[in-house]
């Protein structure tokens, strides 16, 4: 199936749409003829980016903090009021962290759960009646850390495991309703997520410990997401390293723990040092 044939005139909501995978996905969906709803906290930034996403008649920007239930309710209401339906919900908004749990202020984990887990739950709750009506798709953008935990990312890994459990449960509950539920797990992807990652006291990290130029681009990731949505897949794990990590975690968990710790310890300014 050609992607344009699938996406043309579909109503697609993308959370976390002001940067990274969310912005790249919104642009791709818009280029394929979809009616795109961009949701993020930074409204002025979204509006400045809007012309690069889709023509005004096929675009809606909604200010939304996904950790706030009422914002998510408003996002869904505004979408239905403007376009009359919802075909795809992409729960992409997310936040990371980088600190050892022993040093961590617990507010950091609460914040990550509010954004990553509750943000997905909140949006899905209010979109679900419309997705069931359209026999559409809810997609959660998680991480390989949602399959195999990353040290110094206790809140991040926990929230991504939780999102996967929620979406897998939702899929089973609606097996006979025509609803598609996609768990989409990128590996390391070039984005702003590591710059905005929270440290032990809740402040932003500011700099990424990785060489972002060597990572999968957000645009490459968005294309793989679009193909997964068009194929109505239930699970996608990206990158050779990501796939190997998931398999190794299932078969050789203790060895994977050691290899993962060694890998993270090599990062610039690693919390292990």
PDB file of C-alpha atoms in Angstrom:
ATOM      1  CA  UNK A   1       0.000   0.000   0.000  1.00  0.00           C
ATOM      2  CA  UNK A   2       1.276   3.458  -0.889  1.00  0.00           C
ATOM      3  CA  UNK A   3       1.517   5.626   2.196  1.00  0.00           C
ATOM      4  CA  UNK A   4      -0.409   8.479   0.600  1.00  0.00           C
ATOM      5  CA  UNK A   5      -3.335   6.170  -0.117  1.00  0.00           C
ATOM      6  CA  UNK A   6      -3.461   5.297   3.565  1.00  0.00           C
ATOM      7  CA  UNK A   7      -2.926   8.717   5.122  1.00  0.00           C
ATOM      8  CA  UNK A   8      -4.839  10.988   2.762  1.00  0.00           C
ATOM      9  CA  UNK A   9      -7.636  12.726   4.715  1.00  0.00           C
ATOM     10  CA  UNK A  10      -6.946  10.689   7.851  1.00  0.00           C
ATOM     11  CA  UNK A  11      -7.173  12.755  11.053  1.00  0.00           C
ATOM     12  CA  UNK A  12      -3.938  12.196  12.972  1.00  0.00           C
ATOM     13  CA  UNK A  13      -3.093  13.601  16.408  1.00  0.00           C
ATOM     14  CA  UNK A  14       0.589  13.809  17.343  1.00  0.00           C
ATOM     15  CA  UNK A  15       1.602  14.761  20.877  1.00  0.00           C
ATOM     16  CA  UNK A  16       5.028  16.201  21.542  1.00  0.00           C
ATOM     17  CA  UNK A  17       4.806  17.679  18.052  1.00  0.00           C
ATOM     18  CA  UNK A  18       7.036  20.713  18.501  1.00  0.00           C
ATOM     19  CA  UNK A  19      10.346  18.876  18.040  1.00  0.00           C
ATOM     20  CA  UNK A  20      12.099  15.574  17.357  1.00  0.00           C
ATOM     21  CA  UNK A  21      10.140  12.511  16.290  1.00  0.00           C
ATOM     22  CA  UNK A  22       6.833  14.271  16.879  1.00  0.00           C
ATOM     23  CA  UNK A  23       7.596  17.172  14.556  1.00  0.00           C
ATOM     24  CA  UNK A  24       9.119  14.904  11.909  1.00  0.00           C
ATOM     25  CA  UNK A  25       6.049  12.652  12.037  1.00  0.00           C
ATOM     26  CA  UNK A  26       3.623  15.566  11.806  1.00  0.00           C
ATOM     27  CA  UNK A  27       5.474  16.871   8.755  1.00  0.00           C
ATOM     28  CA  UNK A  28       5.478  13.474   7.095  1.00  0.00           C
ATOM     29  CA  UNK A  29       1.785  12.853   7.768  1.00  0.00           C
ATOM     30  CA  UNK A  30       0.987  16.312   6.437  1.00  0.00           C
ATOM     31  CA  UNK A  31       2.989  15.682   3.266  1.00  0.00           C
ATOM     32  CA  UNK A  32       0.968  12.493   2.745  1.00  0.00           C
ATOM     33  CA  UNK A  33      -2.335  14.353   2.801  1.00  0.00           C
ATOM     34  CA  UNK A  34      -3.398  13.752   6.383  1.00  0.00           C
ATOM     35  CA  UNK A  35      -5.261  16.273   8.497  1.00  0.00           C
ATOM     36  CA  UNK A  36      -2.778  16.827  11.292  1.00  0.00           C
ATOM     37  CA  UNK A  37      -3.366  17.911  14.868  1.00  0.00           C
ATOM     38  CA  UNK A  38      -0.152  19.063  16.538  1.00  0.00           C
ATOM     39  CA  UNK A  39      -0.178  19.010  20.331  1.00  0.00           C
ATOM     40  CA  UNK A  40       2.553  20.380  22.593  1.00  0.00           C
ATOM     41  CA  UNK A  41       3.092  22.822  25.417  1.00  0.00           C
ATOM     42  CA  UNK A  42       5.049  25.300  23.288  1.00  0.00           C
ATOM     43  CA  UNK A  43       2.175  26.779  21.282  1.00  0.00           C
ATOM     44  CA  UNK A  44       4.087  29.685  19.740  1.00  0.00           C
ATOM     45  CA  UNK A  45       6.802  27.328  18.532  1.00  0.00           C
ATOM     46  CA  UNK A  46       4.225  24.952  17.028  1.00  0.00           C
ATOM     47  CA  UNK A  47       2.504  27.811  15.256  1.00  0.00           C
ATOM     48  CA  UNK A  48       5.804  29.007  13.793  1.00  0.00           C
ATOM     49  CA  UNK A  49       6.458  25.483  12.487  1.00  0.00           C
ATOM     50  CA  UNK A  50       2.912  24.941  11.215  1.00  0.00           C
ATOM     51  CA  UNK A  51       3.537  26.091   7.602  1.00  0.00           C
ATOM     52  CA  UNK A  52       6.126  23.315   7.236  1.00  0.00           C
ATOM     53  CA  UNK A  53       3.598  20.671   8.313  1.00  0.00           C
ATOM     54  CA  UNK A  54       0.409  21.155   6.290  1.00  0.00           C
ATOM     55  CA  UNK A  55      -1.823  23.828   4.747  1.00  0.00           C
ATOM     56  CA  UNK A  56      -3.937  25.715   7.284  1.00  0.00           C
ATOM     57  CA  UNK A  57      -7.135  23.934   6.255  1.00  0.00           C
ATOM     58  CA  UNK A  58      -5.572  20.584   7.147  1.00  0.00           C
ATOM     59  CA  UNK A  59      -3.820  21.613  10.350  1.00  0.00           C
ATOM     60  CA  UNK A  60      -4.721  22.323  13.950  1.00  0.00           C
ATOM     61  CA  UNK A  61      -2.317  23.339  16.722  1.00  0.00           C
ATOM     62  CA  UNK A  62      -3.484  22.715  20.280  1.00  0.00           C
ATOM     63  CA  UNK A  63      -1.611  23.709  23.410  1.00  0.00           C
ATOM     64  CA  UNK A  64      -1.484  20.611  25.575  1.00  0.00           C
ATOM     65  CA  UNK A  65       0.442  19.488  28.626  1.00  0.00           C
ATOM     66  CA  UNK A  66      -0.270  15.756  28.432  1.00  0.00           C
ATOM     67  CA  UNK A  67       0.297  15.351  32.162  1.00  0.00           C
ATOM     68  CA  UNK A  68      -2.835  17.477  32.730  1.00  0.00           C
ATOM     69  CA  UNK A  69      -5.982  15.434  32.176  1.00  0.00           C
ATOM     70  CA  UNK A  70      -8.128  18.442  31.267  1.00  0.00           C
ATOM     71  CA  UNK A  71      -5.631  19.491  28.585  1.00  0.00           C
ATOM     72  CA  UNK A  72      -5.943  16.045  27.014  1.00  0.00           C
ATOM     73  CA  UNK A  73      -9.726  16.188  27.139  1.00  0.00           C
ATOM     74  CA  UNK A  74      -9.575  19.578  25.424  1.00  0.00           C
ATOM     75  CA  UNK A  75      -7.183  18.236  22.771  1.00  0.00           C
ATOM     76  CA  UNK A  76      -9.636  15.534  21.778  1.00  0.00           C
ATOM     77  CA  UNK A  77     -12.640  17.880  21.888  1.00  0.00           C
ATOM     78  CA  UNK A  78     -10.870  20.477  19.743  1.00  0.00           C
ATOM     79  CA  UNK A  79      -9.896  17.810  17.203  1.00  0.00           C
ATOM     80  CA  UNK A  80     -13.420  16.437  16.863  1.00  0.00           C
ATOM     81  CA  UNK A  81     -14.901  19.924  16.717  1.00  0.00           C
ATOM     82  CA  UNK A  82     -12.549  20.874  13.865  1.00  0.00           C
ATOM     83  CA  UNK A  83     -12.348  17.648  11.846  1.00  0.00           C
ATOM     84  CA  UNK A  84     -15.281  15.528  13.055  1.00  0.00           C
ATOM     85  CA  UNK A  85     -13.332  12.327  13.701  1.00  0.00           C
ATOM     86  CA  UNK A  86     -10.061  10.791  14.855  1.00  0.00           C
ATOM     87  CA  UNK A  87      -8.287   8.052  12.908  1.00  0.00           C
ATOM     88  CA  UNK A  88      -4.858   7.891  14.565  1.00  0.00           C
ATOM     89  CA  UNK A  89      -3.525   9.004  17.930  1.00  0.00           C
ATOM     90  CA  UNK A  90       0.267   9.063  18.231  1.00  0.00           C
ATOM     91  CA  UNK A  91       1.271   9.398  21.883  1.00  0.00           C
ATOM     92  CA  UNK A  92       4.793  10.667  21.421  1.00  0.00           C
ATOM     93  CA  UNK A  93       5.245  13.338  24.106  1.00  0.00           C
ATOM     94  CA  UNK A  94       7.992  12.213  26.427  1.00  0.00           C
ATOM     95  CA  UNK A  95      10.661  13.196  28.885  1.00  0.00           C
ATOM     96  CA  UNK A  96      13.907  11.487  29.891  1.00  0.00           C
ATOM     97  CA  UNK A  97      16.268  11.633  32.868  1.00  0.00           C
ATOM     98  CA  UNK A  98      19.851  10.780  33.765  1.00  0.00           C
ATOM     99  CA  UNK A  99      20.864  10.147  37.361  1.00  0.00           C
ATOM    100  CA  UNK A 100      21.453   7.273  39.747  1.00  0.00           C
ATOM    101  CA  UNK A 101      18.361   6.370  41.746  1.00  0.00           C
ATOM    102  CA  UNK A 102      20.277   6.736  45.032  1.00  0.00           C
ATOM    103  CA  UNK A 103      20.886  10.401  44.213  1.00  0.00           C
ATOM    104  CA  UNK A 104      17.443  11.098  42.777  1.00  0.00           C
ATOM    105  CA  UNK A 105      14.767  13.425  44.080  1.00  0.00           C
ATOM    106  CA  UNK A 106      11.572  11.375  43.791  1.00  0.00           C
ATOM    107  CA  UNK A 107       9.802  14.282  42.109  1.00  0.00           C
ATOM    108  CA  UNK A 108      11.809  13.393  38.981  1.00  0.00           C
ATOM    109  CA  UNK A 109      10.205   9.954  38.709  1.00  0.00           C
ATOM    110  CA  UNK A 110       6.776  11.425  39.403  1.00  0.00           C
ATOM    111  CA  UNK A 111       7.294  13.953  36.620  1.00  0.00           C
ATOM    112  CA  UNK A 112       8.360  11.273  34.141  1.00  0.00           C
ATOM    113  CA  UNK A 113       5.414   9.049  35.026  1.00  0.00           C
ATOM    114  CA  UNK A 114       3.049  12.017  34.667  1.00  0.00           C
ATOM    115  CA  UNK A 115       4.351  12.890  31.192  1.00  0.00           C
ATOM    116  CA  UNK A 116       5.281   9.525  29.696  1.00  0.00           C
ATOM    117  CA  UNK A 117       2.729   7.177  31.254  1.00  0.00           C
ATOM    118  CA  UNK A 118      -0.193   9.359  32.304  1.00  0.00           C
ATOM    119  CA  UNK A 119       0.170  11.456  29.166  1.00  0.00           C
ATOM    120  CA  UNK A 120      -0.472   8.344  27.095  1.00  0.00           C
ATOM    121  CA  UNK A 121      -3.318   7.185  29.334  1.00  0.00           C
ATOM    122  CA  UNK A 122      -4.997  10.606  29.454  1.00  0.00           C
ATOM    123  CA  UNK A 123      -5.013  11.135  25.689  1.00  0.00           C
ATOM    124  CA  UNK A 124      -6.053   7.561  24.943  1.00  0.00           C
ATOM    125  CA  UNK A 125      -8.948   7.670  27.409  1.00  0.00           C
ATOM    126  CA  UNK A 126     -10.667  10.578  25.666  1.00  0.00           C
ATOM    127  CA  UNK A 127      -9.754   9.570  22.115  1.00  0.00           C
ATOM    128  CA  UNK A 128     -10.838   5.946  22.491  1.00  0.00           C
ATOM    129  CA  UNK A 129     -14.562   6.332  21.627  1.00  0.00           C
ATOM    130  CA  UNK A 130     -13.647   8.063  18.369  1.00  0.00           C
ATOM    131  CA  UNK A 131     -10.890   5.566  17.531  1.00  0.00           C
ATOM    132  CA  UNK A 132     -13.329   2.702  18.074  1.00  0.00           C
ATOM    133  CA  UNK A 133     -15.812   4.424  15.777  1.00  0.00           C
ATOM    134  CA  UNK A 134     -13.217   4.838  13.019  1.00  0.00           C
ATOM    135  CA  UNK A 135     -11.553   1.469  13.719  1.00  0.00           C
ATOM    136  CA  UNK A 136      -8.396   3.482  13.996  1.00  0.00           C
ATOM    137  CA  UNK A 137      -5.032   3.218  15.730  1.00  0.00           C
ATOM    138  CA  UNK A 138      -3.497   4.369  18.977  1.00  0.00           C
ATOM    139  CA  UNK A 139       0.291   4.312  18.883  1.00  0.00           C
ATOM    140  CA  UNK A 140       2.635   4.759  21.808  1.00  0.00           C
ATOM    141  CA  UNK A 141       6.210   5.819  21.128  1.00  0.00           C
ATOM    142  CA  UNK A 142       8.214   4.095  23.843  1.00  0.00           C
ATOM    143  CA  UNK A 143      11.878   3.034  23.785  1.00  0.00           C
ATOM    144  CA  UNK A 144      14.120  -0.008  23.925  1.00  0.00           C
ATOM    145  CA  UNK A 145      14.318   1.031  27.602  1.00  0.00           C
ATOM    146  CA  UNK A 146      10.727  -0.183  27.818  1.00  0.00           C
ATOM    147  CA  UNK A 147      11.971  -3.730  27.161  1.00  0.00           C
ATOM    148  CA  UNK A 148      15.442  -3.744  28.706  1.00  0.00           C
ATOM    149  CA  UNK A 149      16.097  -1.240  31.471  1.00  0.00           C
ATOM    150  CA  UNK A 150      18.778   1.431  31.272  1.00  0.00           C
ATOM    151  CA  UNK A 151      20.781   2.275  34.395  1.00  0.00           C
ATOM    152  CA  UNK A 152      20.661   5.924  35.488  1.00  0.00           C
ATOM    153  CA  UNK A 153      17.261   6.115  33.768  1.00  0.00           C
ATOM    154  CA  UNK A 154      15.091   4.480  36.443  1.00  0.00           C
ATOM    155  CA  UNK A 155      12.149   6.837  35.921  1.00  0.00           C
ATOM    156  CA  UNK A 156      12.435   6.716  32.146  1.00  0.00           C
ATOM    157  CA  UNK A 157      12.615   2.930  31.929  1.00  0.00           C
ATOM    158  CA  UNK A 158       9.805   2.499  34.465  1.00  0.00           C
ATOM    159  CA  UNK A 159       7.496   4.841  32.578  1.00  0.00           C
ATOM    160  CA  UNK A 160       8.193   3.184  29.224  1.00  0.00           C
ATOM    161  CA  UNK A 161       7.613  -0.303  30.662  1.00  0.00           C
ATOM    162  CA  UNK A 162       4.320   1.037  32.055  1.00  0.00           C
ATOM    163  CA  UNK A 163       3.239   2.460  28.694  1.00  0.00           C
ATOM    164  CA  UNK A 164       3.962  -0.874  27.017  1.00  0.00           C
ATOM    165  CA  UNK A 165       1.915  -2.735  29.626  1.00  0.00           C
ATOM    166  CA  UNK A 166      -0.978  -0.314  29.241  1.00  0.00           C
ATOM    167  CA  UNK A 167      -1.031  -0.533  25.447  1.00  0.00           C
ATOM    168  CA  UNK A 168      -0.674  -4.321  25.378  1.00  0.00           C
ATOM    169  CA  UNK A 169      -3.636  -4.567  27.764  1.00  0.00           C
ATOM    170  CA  UNK A 170      -5.702  -2.182  25.643  1.00  0.00           C
ATOM    171  CA  UNK A 171      -4.989  -4.278  22.552  1.00  0.00           C
ATOM    172  CA  UNK A 172      -6.274  -7.439  24.194  1.00  0.00           C
ATOM    173  CA  UNK A 173      -9.392  -5.704  25.506  1.00  0.00           C
ATOM    174  CA  UNK A 174     -10.298  -4.565  21.989  1.00  0.00           C
ATOM    175  CA  UNK A 175      -9.206  -7.521  19.872  1.00  0.00           C
ATOM    176  CA  UNK A 176     -12.694  -7.815  18.406  1.00  0.00           C
ATOM    177  CA  UNK A 177     -13.449  -4.099  18.015  1.00  0.00           C
ATOM    178  CA  UNK A 178     -11.242  -3.226  15.050  1.00  0.00           C
ATOM    179  CA  UNK A 179      -8.956  -1.047  17.145  1.00  0.00           C
ATOM    180  CA  UNK A 180      -5.268  -1.275  16.291  1.00  0.00           C
ATOM    181  CA  UNK A 181      -2.747  -0.675  19.073  1.00  0.00           C
ATOM    182  CA  UNK A 182       0.879  -0.093  18.140  1.00  0.00           C
ATOM    183  CA  UNK A 183       3.845  -0.195  20.509  1.00  0.00           C
ATOM    184  CA  UNK A 184       6.594   1.651  18.637  1.00  0.00           C
ATOM    185  CA  UNK A 185      10.076   1.378  20.138  1.00  0.00           C
ATOM    186  CA  UNK A 186      12.859   3.426  18.548  1.00  0.00           C
ATOM    187  CA  UNK A 187      16.442   2.926  19.560  1.00  0.00           C
ATOM    188  CA  UNK A 188      18.681   5.955  20.034  1.00  0.00           C
ATOM    189  CA  UNK A 189      17.274   8.658  17.746  1.00  0.00           C
ATOM    190  CA  UNK A 190      18.649  12.152  17.211  1.00  0.00           C
ATOM    191  CA  UNK A 191      16.383  14.584  19.052  1.00  0.00           C
ATOM    192  CA  UNK A 192      16.216  17.105  21.875  1.00  0.00           C
ATOM    193  CA  UNK A 193      15.165  14.475  24.436  1.00  0.00           C
ATOM    194  CA  UNK A 194      18.623  14.084  25.967  1.00  0.00           C
ATOM    195  CA  UNK A 195      19.223  17.827  26.192  1.00  0.00           C
ATOM    196  CA  UNK A 196      15.936  18.227  28.071  1.00  0.00           C
ATOM    197  CA  UNK A 197      16.527  15.144  30.246  1.00  0.00           C
ATOM    198  CA  UNK A 198      16.180  15.754  33.968  1.00  0.00           C
ATOM    199  CA  UNK A 199      19.064  15.356  36.387  1.00  0.00           C
ATOM    200  CA  UNK A 200      18.944  14.211  40.022  1.00  0.00           C
ATOM    201  CA  UNK A 201      17.421  17.459  41.310  1.00  0.00           C
ATOM    202  CA  UNK A 202      14.925  17.869  38.449  1.00  0.00           C
ATOM    203  CA  UNK A 203      16.887  20.456  36.457  1.00  0.00           C
ATOM    204  CA  UNK A 204      17.485  19.933  32.742  1.00  0.00           C
ATOM    205  CA  UNK A 205      20.680  18.238  31.683  1.00  0.00           C
ATOM    206  CA  UNK A 206      21.288  20.794  28.933  1.00  0.00           C
ATOM    207  CA  UNK A 207      23.774  18.734  26.910  1.00  0.00           C
ATOM    208  CA  UNK A 208      23.519  15.309  25.323  1.00  0.00           C
ATOM    209  CA  UNK A 209      26.106  12.673  26.255  1.00  0.00           C
ATOM    210  CA  UNK A 210      25.839  11.095  22.801  1.00  0.00           C
ATOM    211  CA  UNK A 211      27.087  11.993  19.339  1.00  0.00           C
ATOM    212  CA  UNK A 212      23.683  12.871  17.886  1.00  0.00           C
ATOM    213  CA  UNK A 213      25.026  12.921  14.299  1.00  0.00           C
ATOM    214  CA  UNK A 214      25.629   9.161  14.460  1.00  0.00           C
ATOM    215  CA  UNK A 215      22.078   8.313  15.516  1.00  0.00           C
ATOM    216  CA  UNK A 216      18.976   7.545  13.459  1.00  0.00           C
ATOM    217  CA  UNK A 217      17.396  10.811  12.364  1.00  0.00           C
ATOM    218  CA  UNK A 218      13.936  11.815  13.500  1.00  0.00           C
ATOM    219  CA  UNK A 219      12.845  11.786   9.848  1.00  0.00           C
ATOM    220  CA  UNK A 220      13.973   8.181   9.371  1.00  0.00           C
ATOM    221  CA  UNK A 221      12.137   7.214  12.530  1.00  0.00           C
ATOM    222  CA  UNK A 222       8.978   9.012  11.373  1.00  0.00           C
ATOM    223  CA  UNK A 223       8.999   7.113   8.083  1.00  0.00           C
ATOM    224  CA  UNK A 224       9.209   3.799   9.908  1.00  0.00           C
ATOM    225  CA  UNK A 225       6.344   4.891  12.150  1.00  0.00           C
ATOM    226  CA  UNK A 226       4.230   5.809   9.132  1.00  0.00           C
ATOM    227  CA  UNK A 227       4.864   2.426   7.526  1.00  0.00           C
ATOM    228  CA  UNK A 228       3.947   0.644  10.769  1.00  0.00           C
ATOM    229  CA  UNK A 229       0.702   2.611  11.029  1.00  0.00           C
ATOM    230  CA  UNK A 230      -0.217   1.862   7.414  1.00  0.00           C
ATOM    231  CA  UNK A 231       0.463  -1.855   7.964  1.00  0.00           C
ATOM    232  CA  UNK A 232      -1.514  -1.765  11.237  1.00  0.00           C
ATOM    233  CA  UNK A 233       1.329  -3.437  13.097  1.00  0.00           C
ATOM    234  CA  UNK A 234       1.092  -4.108  16.806  1.00  0.00           C
ATOM    235  CA  UNK A 235       4.786  -3.834  17.628  1.00  0.00           C
ATOM    236  CA  UNK A 236       7.884  -2.338  16.021  1.00  0.00           C
ATOM    237  CA  UNK A 237      11.397  -2.427  17.484  1.00  0.00           C
ATOM    238  CA  UNK A 238      13.912  -0.299  15.601  1.00  0.00           C
ATOM    239  CA  UNK A 239      17.659  -0.488  14.955  1.00  0.00           C
ATOM    240  CA  UNK A 240      19.853  -3.601  14.936  1.00  0.00           C
ATOM    241  CA  UNK A 241      21.188  -2.745  18.399  1.00  0.00           C
ATOM    242  CA  UNK A 242      17.666  -2.309  19.739  1.00  0.00           C
ATOM    243  CA  UNK A 243      16.471  -5.627  18.348  1.00  0.00           C
ATOM    244  CA  UNK A 244      19.581  -7.425  19.625  1.00  0.00           C
ATOM    245  CA  UNK A 245      19.123  -5.899  23.072  1.00  0.00           C
ATOM    246  CA  UNK A 246      15.502  -7.024  23.344  1.00  0.00           C
ATOM    247  CA  UNK A 247      16.331 -10.578  22.269  1.00  0.00           C
ATOM    248  CA  UNK A 248      19.382 -10.755  24.534  1.00  0.00           C
ATOM    249  CA  UNK A 249      17.380  -9.459  27.497  1.00  0.00           C
ATOM    250  CA  UNK A 250      14.869 -12.278  27.039  1.00  0.00           C
ATOM    251  CA  UNK A 251      17.448 -15.033  26.569  1.00  0.00           C
ATOM    252  CA  UNK A 252      20.441 -13.890  28.618  1.00  0.00           C
ATOM    253  CA  UNK A 253      19.200 -11.350  31.162  1.00  0.00           C
ATOM    254  CA  UNK A 254      22.231 -11.316  33.469  1.00  0.00           C
ATOM    255  CA  UNK A 255      24.700 -10.958  30.616  1.00  0.00           C
ATOM    256  CA  UNK A 256      22.562  -8.168  29.131  1.00  0.00           C
ATOM    257  CA  UNK A 257      22.576  -6.365  32.490  1.00  0.00           C
ATOM    258  CA  UNK A 258      26.368  -6.367  32.537  1.00  0.00           C
ATOM    259  CA  UNK A 259      26.728  -5.318  28.921  1.00  0.00           C
ATOM    260  CA  UNK A 260      24.195  -2.528  29.369  1.00  0.00           C
ATOM    261  CA  UNK A 261      25.968  -1.206  32.449  1.00  0.00           C
ATOM    262  CA  UNK A 262      29.298  -1.220  30.601  1.00  0.00           C
ATOM    263  CA  UNK A 263      27.737   0.557  27.611  1.00  0.00           C
ATOM    264  CA  UNK A 264      26.176   3.328  29.726  1.00  0.00           C
ATOM    265  CA  UNK A 265      29.341   3.727  31.806  1.00  0.00           C
ATOM    266  CA  UNK A 266      31.180   4.768  28.637  1.00  0.00           C
ATOM    267  CA  UNK A 267      28.922   7.808  28.118  1.00  0.00           C
ATOM    268  CA  UNK A 268      30.393  11.256  28.573  1.00  0.00           C
ATOM    269  CA  UNK A 269      30.083  12.296  32.232  1.00  0.00           C
ATOM    270  CA  UNK A 270      28.461   8.966  33.069  1.00  0.00           C
ATOM    271  CA  UNK A 271      26.764   8.877  36.509  1.00  0.00           C
ATOM    272  CA  UNK A 272      28.792   5.701  37.175  1.00  0.00           C
ATOM    273  CA  UNK A 273      32.054   7.649  37.184  1.00  0.00           C
TER     274      UNK A 273
END
